[in-house]
């Protein structure tokens, strides 16, 4: 208790010192965080725990590595990523006011967009919680690795900036001669300087001064505006001919365009920001795109449709595996199913090949299908398939869904090629896509947030997923009718700027597609005016900002979401595109969620989760009259957004964010501190509690929960059929398992649907006789299960086939045929169709063949005979449906993309270990010699291990044990590894010290001869 109190006092002291002076490094800021905030960081960035860092300095170092930073950036939503990109182009450190200007514009003539102002603190808190940003509100630091990843590349380097900005004046002028740069500042109206550094600072100050910059641009030729407008949103590089036009010369003479290589110029970052009105992004996207409703259905219709499709799914899987019971297709040498066999499987279940691949992969994931492992390896059902068949329909459906939810294997890539150019086949390697479980889970949450019976617009779902993972938005037309580039401005290539005029892209003014008000600075207005005065057809310009909208990016998550929506419909999780009642039951019961991000209020705080108010239809903190957008009771009216399908957040905020769709004024939130301890703690908890996909065990529980909801929706299995005079039978619904199995052997399925139609044929009746049934058994079966009298034609068919069945016997000699009827054997020998069997008579009642018994049976049946196979003892072989099964096989385990998300126990232990290690690494010691008495104490890590004599070590240990104080020691273990520890000695005897080890958080025994030295800890200044 005392040790915990000491730690709390020390942390509080560090918080006070950090608040007064601000942290100098990320490690110092991590020391001011609570255990809950550290646990949230470790949960959000689980790669930091592999292995557990020794102290907070090691944690900060690992959090700044490139691999970890890139992983963290990939998990950010688009607005948080845009905020990080803005910090990457700002000076380091950057104040919050400067960051707000980069995100919302710094033009004082127009107020910033209210939704940007409202959401920016949330984005910065997210970056703080992820340890990507540290420092006080007036000194925000983006970690160095993130700045290197997101900042514009230096001149001459490949790649483009996400913001479309170029290098600064200082970076672009690094290789320019001092004399040439003096000419530039003189032409720009600046006094000459004595050195290049002062000249660069002078020109940078001019470009950052709005008044002087506007006056400079007012003197420019009209054609120069077209060139600047073409480069302002990126890419910032352009090509110039050997003899540039006068407008280009005017710009280069004043440094508005700086040369980076022969024939290449760049728009400096300061000039671009002036023309953009101070904005780093053309289209800030603080609000996620709403999931639009494409259609609405009655919930009962949705549930009934989904329940019917779930029965179809069970029948499809059963039909596929039944076709492979007596020997499935061969396994390719590289693994998987051949294209020809996949086509046959698709024909078996009357579907296309991608859908057939999905059913096969689903059966494989559920452990119902595997390779048999024989020398001639083939696919076959597993023993688990027999148990699955004996289960009720809802339990069989739950098994399939529980395998689908956490599976990383997906059938979508089947038919494509891997990075090495090898074909991807069904049931083969290379089909694991690690984000698949998370995408399925997230899409289900988005569907569950819609009103019951509402089917989403698939493109809106894909847009939402791209926003949540920082993906680029697809281009939208601007207010002026010119196609706007994405907010990242990431067009590739260079814009030609050699002509007198060029096809101008959208200027910096106006309003963007999302309704964000453009900063109408004088420089931006100049760019618009110059762009409107372009002379088309001159200059032969290529590249730059195009007039054709870019298609939506087809990234992996988008493809997975498209496949998932189709698969959910095939499985009966959705019906008519809307999530069914049993589909909702798959999601763990929790607090009401919104389509914003799957969260309601942030745990432990009254703050609303990011964007939850926007998704609920609240404008400016005032709830709309349409009600919540979360899951509702059946029959509840949908909100305005869902009923009309308006998906854009701009519909809520209106053009420029000043008014709503119905004219409601959106009040600008009052000024408030952007950060606070409670806000940072809430952000840390939010980052620590993402909606993770379910584990295998959780998926089983979810499947059972959904099966309980599905069971009442399924029709009860029937024990009867309706026989008709045309040799058909009608099953008016799902049949009981024994009846369905027997009927599947005795008849052929002619059509499926709400009722299944079976047709009796000579071949199907023969199949039943091959399975060991007699004519009397078949007559009794039909009489017992038919609600109508057995038709006479069907009775005659059974008797006729039974009379001929088994008259011929086929065995293995290599193969032979025997029959008591010599005339029948003579007929077979005389038939031309038997020539391929190369038959010869061995005896009056026996024929021998040079072929296998299986082929002999097949050919004789094709000739119209009804042979039966027999064993070596002469008994009839009975062909049963479950003749071939693989050995017991485990279902394939999902492939993890990284370390698993740690649980609360691991997080608590890791935080405790890191705290203890940090205490040992930062403990302050007292001077150990009189000569050093006047020297200040230093952290142990700064001077290596302590060194004392054996007598001094023993005396200090005994004194610490008497006073119950902690000491700092250097210790070398049996392997020779040295470490620093903070211990509290309890007992010193027999050459050993028994002490509480703060580093390991346990009581341990240390041999005195392995202790290199000891030092007393200084008193806590608090």
XYZ file of C-alpha atoms in Angstrom, residues 563-922:
360
model
C -17.742 -10.241 -50.885
C -19.047 -10.149 -47.328
C -22.356 -8.523 -48.311
C -22.933 -11.204 -50.928
C -21.946 -14.008 -48.567
C -24.239 -12.691 -45.819
C -27.153 -12.831 -48.247
C -26.253 -16.375 -49.325
C -26.042 -17.523 -45.695
C -29.368 -15.961 -44.758
C -27.849 -13.455 -42.348
C -29.450 -10.717 -44.423
C -32.677 -10.865 -46.357
C -33.283 -8.561 -49.319
C -30.144 -6.727 -48.270
C -31.353 -5.903 -44.732
C -30.009 -7.481 -41.554
C -32.376 -10.108 -40.183
C -33.336 -10.659 -36.575
C -31.030 -13.665 -36.251
C -28.325 -11.648 -38.008
C -28.584 -9.008 -35.290
C -28.318 -11.744 -32.676
C -24.839 -12.549 -34.009
C -23.606 -9.288 -32.500
C -22.797 -9.440 -28.815
C -25.482 -7.779 -26.689
C -24.175 -4.391 -25.633
C -25.222 -0.795 -25.177
C -27.075 0.755 -28.131
C -24.648 1.486 -30.906
C -24.649 3.967 -33.710
C -23.534 3.774 -37.270
C -20.799 6.259 -36.419
C -18.286 3.800 -35.121
C -20.069 1.075 -33.221
C -19.912 2.894 -29.869
C -22.325 4.891 -27.811
C -20.778 7.043 -25.104
C -17.108 6.628 -24.409
C -16.534 4.388 -21.405
C -15.947 6.261 -18.225
C -17.006 9.649 -19.584
C -20.072 11.606 -20.601
C -18.530 12.530 -23.929
C -20.253 11.206 -27.031
C -18.268 8.862 -29.213
C -16.754 10.451 -32.342
C -19.412 11.434 -34.846
C -22.203 9.706 -32.934
C -24.248 12.895 -32.804
C -23.932 13.417 -36.534
C -25.131 9.889 -37.223
C -28.087 10.261 -34.902
C -29.229 13.254 -36.832
C -28.182 15.845 -34.245
C -27.161 19.228 -35.549
C -25.162 21.489 -33.338
C -26.002 19.478 -30.247
C -29.759 19.673 -30.872
C -31.437 16.302 -31.562
C -33.432 16.089 -34.766
C -37.078 15.085 -34.806
C -36.425 11.947 -36.825
C -35.178 9.994 -33.845
C -32.139 7.821 -33.359
C -30.512 5.983 -36.152
C -29.680 2.938 -34.045
C -31.567 -0.352 -33.940
C -35.268 0.114 -33.261
C -38.309 -1.928 -32.431
C -40.139 -3.373 -35.370
C -42.601 -1.032 -36.948
C -40.825 2.096 -35.773
C -40.602 4.856 -38.326
C -37.215 5.366 -39.894
C -35.408 8.668 -39.686
C -35.313 11.171 -42.499
C -31.872 10.109 -43.583
C -32.774 6.439 -43.767
C -36.120 6.969 -45.494
C -34.772 9.192 -48.236
C -31.364 7.580 -48.627
C -29.402 10.807 -48.102
C -25.951 9.566 -47.287
C -23.808 12.668 -47.216
C -22.896 14.515 -44.068
C -23.093 17.646 -46.186
C -26.863 17.171 -46.192
C -26.791 17.695 -42.452
C -24.550 20.718 -42.425
C -25.589 22.257 -45.731
C -23.291 24.115 -48.111
C -20.380 25.439 -46.161
C -21.678 24.001 -42.920
C -23.655 27.138 -42.115
C -27.192 25.791 -42.412
C -28.827 22.377 -42.377
C -30.957 20.701 -44.972
C -34.122 22.272 -43.657
C -32.599 25.637 -42.943
C -31.680 24.835 -39.363
C -28.814 26.998 -38.264
C -25.770 25.115 -37.089
C -24.326 27.027 -34.138
C -20.585 27.244 -33.968
C -19.492 25.651 -30.699
C -18.176 28.161 -28.157
C -14.425 28.335 -27.653
C -13.253 25.683 -25.258
C -9.952 24.180 -24.217
C -9.071 21.689 -26.901
C -7.708 19.170 -24.444
C -8.127 18.238 -20.845
C -7.159 15.367 -18.625
C -10.647 13.905 -18.787
C -10.792 14.324 -22.562
C -7.415 12.688 -23.040
C -8.435 9.867 -20.727
C -11.659 9.386 -22.673
C -9.754 9.293 -25.934
C -7.372 6.742 -24.492
C -10.253 4.547 -23.369
C -11.878 4.932 -26.774
C -8.688 3.902 -28.553
C -8.334 0.964 -26.185
C -11.796 -0.427 -26.878
C -12.219 -1.027 -30.606
C -14.894 -3.373 -31.859
C -12.668 -6.378 -32.375
C -13.873 -9.350 -34.444
C -15.011 -12.332 -32.395
C -12.674 -15.164 -31.534
C -13.516 -18.752 -32.428
C -15.183 -19.333 -29.064
C -17.122 -16.083 -29.222
C -18.265 -16.937 -32.750
C -19.655 -20.264 -31.522
C -21.572 -18.481 -28.770
C -22.846 -15.894 -31.248
C -23.953 -18.646 -33.628
C -25.863 -20.424 -30.872
C -27.508 -17.147 -29.879
C -28.549 -16.492 -33.468
C -29.753 -20.081 -33.907
C -32.174 -19.609 -31.010
C -33.676 -16.627 -32.837
C -33.713 -18.449 -36.178
C -35.380 -21.657 -34.912
C -38.945 -20.227 -34.672
C -38.630 -18.829 -38.191
C -37.844 -22.211 -39.763
C -40.684 -24.551 -40.772
C -40.780 -27.830 -38.838
C -39.445 -30.844 -40.774
C -42.112 -32.982 -42.381
C -42.509 -36.758 -42.234
C -44.532 -37.134 -45.430
C -44.469 -36.553 -49.183
C -47.082 -36.377 -51.931
C -46.711 -39.031 -54.660
C -48.063 -38.183 -58.106
C -48.988 -40.340 -61.093
C -46.201 -38.934 -63.312
C -43.503 -40.712 -61.265
C -42.788 -37.630 -59.181
C -43.032 -36.832 -55.491
C -43.532 -33.420 -53.926
C -41.999 -32.523 -50.567
C -44.064 -29.511 -49.404
C -41.286 -28.410 -47.053
C -38.061 -29.547 -45.413
C -38.112 -33.245 -44.645
C -36.972 -35.158 -41.614
C -33.407 -36.368 -41.964
C -34.078 -40.162 -42.445
C -36.828 -39.445 -44.967
C -34.713 -36.935 -46.880
C -31.734 -39.298 -47.008
C -33.769 -42.246 -48.277
C -35.665 -40.169 -50.797
C -32.379 -38.680 -52.038
C -31.229 -42.201 -52.884
C -34.538 -43.448 -54.344
C -35.285 -40.414 -56.566
C -33.616 -37.564 -58.417
C -34.177 -33.951 -57.412
C -35.979 -32.262 -60.279
C -36.543 -28.794 -58.834
C -36.053 -26.939 -55.582
C -37.742 -24.054 -53.893
C -40.447 -23.792 -51.271
C -41.358 -27.346 -52.287
C -38.913 -29.899 -53.664
C -39.921 -32.102 -56.586
C -38.355 -35.558 -56.876
C -38.548 -37.822 -59.931
C -38.332 -41.609 -59.827
C -36.266 -43.144 -62.636
C -34.942 -46.642 -63.311
C -31.476 -45.415 -62.412
C -32.600 -43.939 -59.099
C -34.496 -47.082 -58.155
C -31.465 -49.183 -59.059
C -29.363 -46.915 -56.841
C -31.659 -47.682 -53.904
C -31.375 -51.413 -54.618
C -27.576 -51.070 -54.776
C -27.745 -49.499 -51.307
C -29.183 -52.767 -49.948
C -32.929 -52.087 -50.196
C -35.347 -54.651 -51.574
C -38.482 -54.083 -53.604
C -40.607 -54.847 -50.546
C -38.641 -52.291 -48.488
C -39.237 -49.603 -51.108
C -42.978 -50.321 -51.357
C -43.299 -50.176 -47.578
C -41.296 -46.942 -47.364
C -43.455 -45.153 -49.933
C -46.719 -46.394 -48.411
C -45.607 -45.259 -44.950
C -44.564 -41.717 -45.915
C -46.966 -40.770 -48.709
C -50.127 -38.831 -47.945
C -51.470 -40.001 -51.308
C -51.846 -43.581 -52.591
C -48.789 -45.042 -54.264
C -49.391 -44.701 -58.042
C -49.475 -47.914 -60.003
C -46.764 -46.781 -62.500
C -44.354 -46.272 -59.612
C -45.069 -49.728 -58.217
C -44.518 -51.273 -61.651
C -41.225 -49.343 -62.025
C -39.890 -50.646 -58.716
C -40.881 -54.230 -59.426
C -39.484 -54.161 -62.954
C -36.082 -52.787 -61.883
C -35.920 -55.171 -58.934
C -36.638 -58.166 -61.160
C -33.588 -57.346 -63.327
C -31.341 -56.111 -60.533
C -28.523 -58.420 -59.574
C -29.131 -60.846 -62.412
C -25.643 -59.986 -63.623
C -22.789 -60.088 -61.117
C -19.495 -58.224 -61.555
C -16.407 -59.110 -59.525
C -12.647 -58.642 -59.594
C -10.640 -61.216 -61.481
C -9.174 -58.417 -63.126
C -12.915 -58.075 -63.662
C -15.504 -60.697 -64.454
C -19.215 -60.990 -65.172
C -21.202 -64.017 -64.165
C -24.822 -64.837 -64.829
C -26.951 -67.987 -64.728
C -28.589 -66.922 -68.000
C -26.210 -67.966 -70.788
C -28.320 -66.161 -73.391
C -27.913 -62.872 -71.553
C -24.120 -63.257 -71.566
C -24.236 -64.068 -75.259
C -26.238 -60.886 -75.833
C -23.567 -58.846 -74.045
C -20.795 -60.408 -76.100
C -22.659 -59.692 -79.336
C -23.318 -56.049 -78.452
C -20.874 -53.682 -80.220
C -20.902 -51.348 -77.249
C -19.067 -53.983 -75.175
C -16.072 -54.112 -77.504
C -14.146 -51.657 -75.356
C -14.372 -54.027 -72.394
C -12.523 -56.789 -74.333
C -14.720 -59.543 -72.930
C -14.115 -63.242 -73.376
C -16.088 -66.244 -72.143
C -14.354 -68.326 -69.502
C -17.327 -70.584 -68.864
C -20.948 -70.750 -70.034
C -21.963 -68.421 -67.161
C -18.762 -66.359 -66.729
C -17.193 -63.550 -68.799
C -13.765 -62.030 -68.088
C -12.815 -58.431 -68.935
C -9.587 -56.480 -69.079
C -10.958 -53.512 -67.135
C -11.811 -52.564 -63.543
C -15.050 -53.631 -61.875
C -16.166 -50.016 -61.447
C -15.778 -49.310 -65.159
C -17.466 -52.614 -65.983
C -20.471 -51.673 -63.846
C -20.696 -48.253 -65.450
C -20.535 -49.572 -69.023
C -23.093 -52.347 -68.458
C -25.494 -49.848 -66.925
C -25.038 -47.598 -69.935
C -25.994 -50.590 -72.105
C -29.261 -50.934 -70.213
C -28.421 -53.772 -67.850
C -28.714 -53.751 -64.066
C -25.563 -55.469 -62.765
C -24.619 -55.721 -59.111
C -21.134 -55.781 -57.652
C -20.101 -58.758 -55.563
C -17.301 -59.492 -53.129
C -14.651 -62.187 -53.381
C -16.964 -64.478 -51.395
C -19.740 -63.955 -53.934
C -21.906 -61.711 -51.746
C -23.563 -58.614 -53.169
C -21.647 -55.424 -52.285
C -23.917 -52.736 -50.855
C -22.996 -49.161 -51.861
C -23.680 -46.827 -48.977
C -23.656 -43.024 -49.033
C -21.148 -42.727 -46.170
C -18.646 -45.128 -47.654
C -15.713 -42.677 -47.768
C -14.704 -40.288 -44.996
C -11.432 -38.578 -44.235
C -9.662 -39.144 -40.949
C -10.726 -36.674 -38.268
C -9.575 -33.220 -39.368
C -9.451 -29.919 -37.511
C -10.884 -26.824 -39.158
C -8.257 -24.392 -40.512
C -7.161 -21.822 -37.969
C -7.513 -18.134 -38.887
C -4.261 -16.419 -39.822
C -3.426 -13.426 -37.638
C -1.999 -10.286 -39.258
C -0.150 -9.283 -36.109
C -0.083 -9.799 -32.373
C -3.486 -10.653 -30.891
C -5.329 -8.012 -28.915
C -4.209 -8.423 -25.296
C -6.759 -9.091 -22.600
C -7.146 -7.134 -19.389
C -4.941 -9.516 -17.400
C -2.026 -9.223 -19.805
C -2.418 -5.451 -20.039
C -2.404 -5.072 -16.263
C 0.692 -7.214 -15.882
C 2.472 -5.428 -18.734
C 1.757 -1.965 -17.324
C 2.939 -3.061 -13.903
C 6.166 -4.483 -15.350
C 6.826 -1.352 -17.420
C 6.213 0.887 -14.397
C 8.579 -1.178 -12.264
C 11.274 -1.194 -14.942
C 10.909 2.537 -15.404
C 11.246 3.103 -11.699
C 14.489 1.168 -11.710
C 15.761 3.037 -14.750
C 14.880 6.508 -13.450
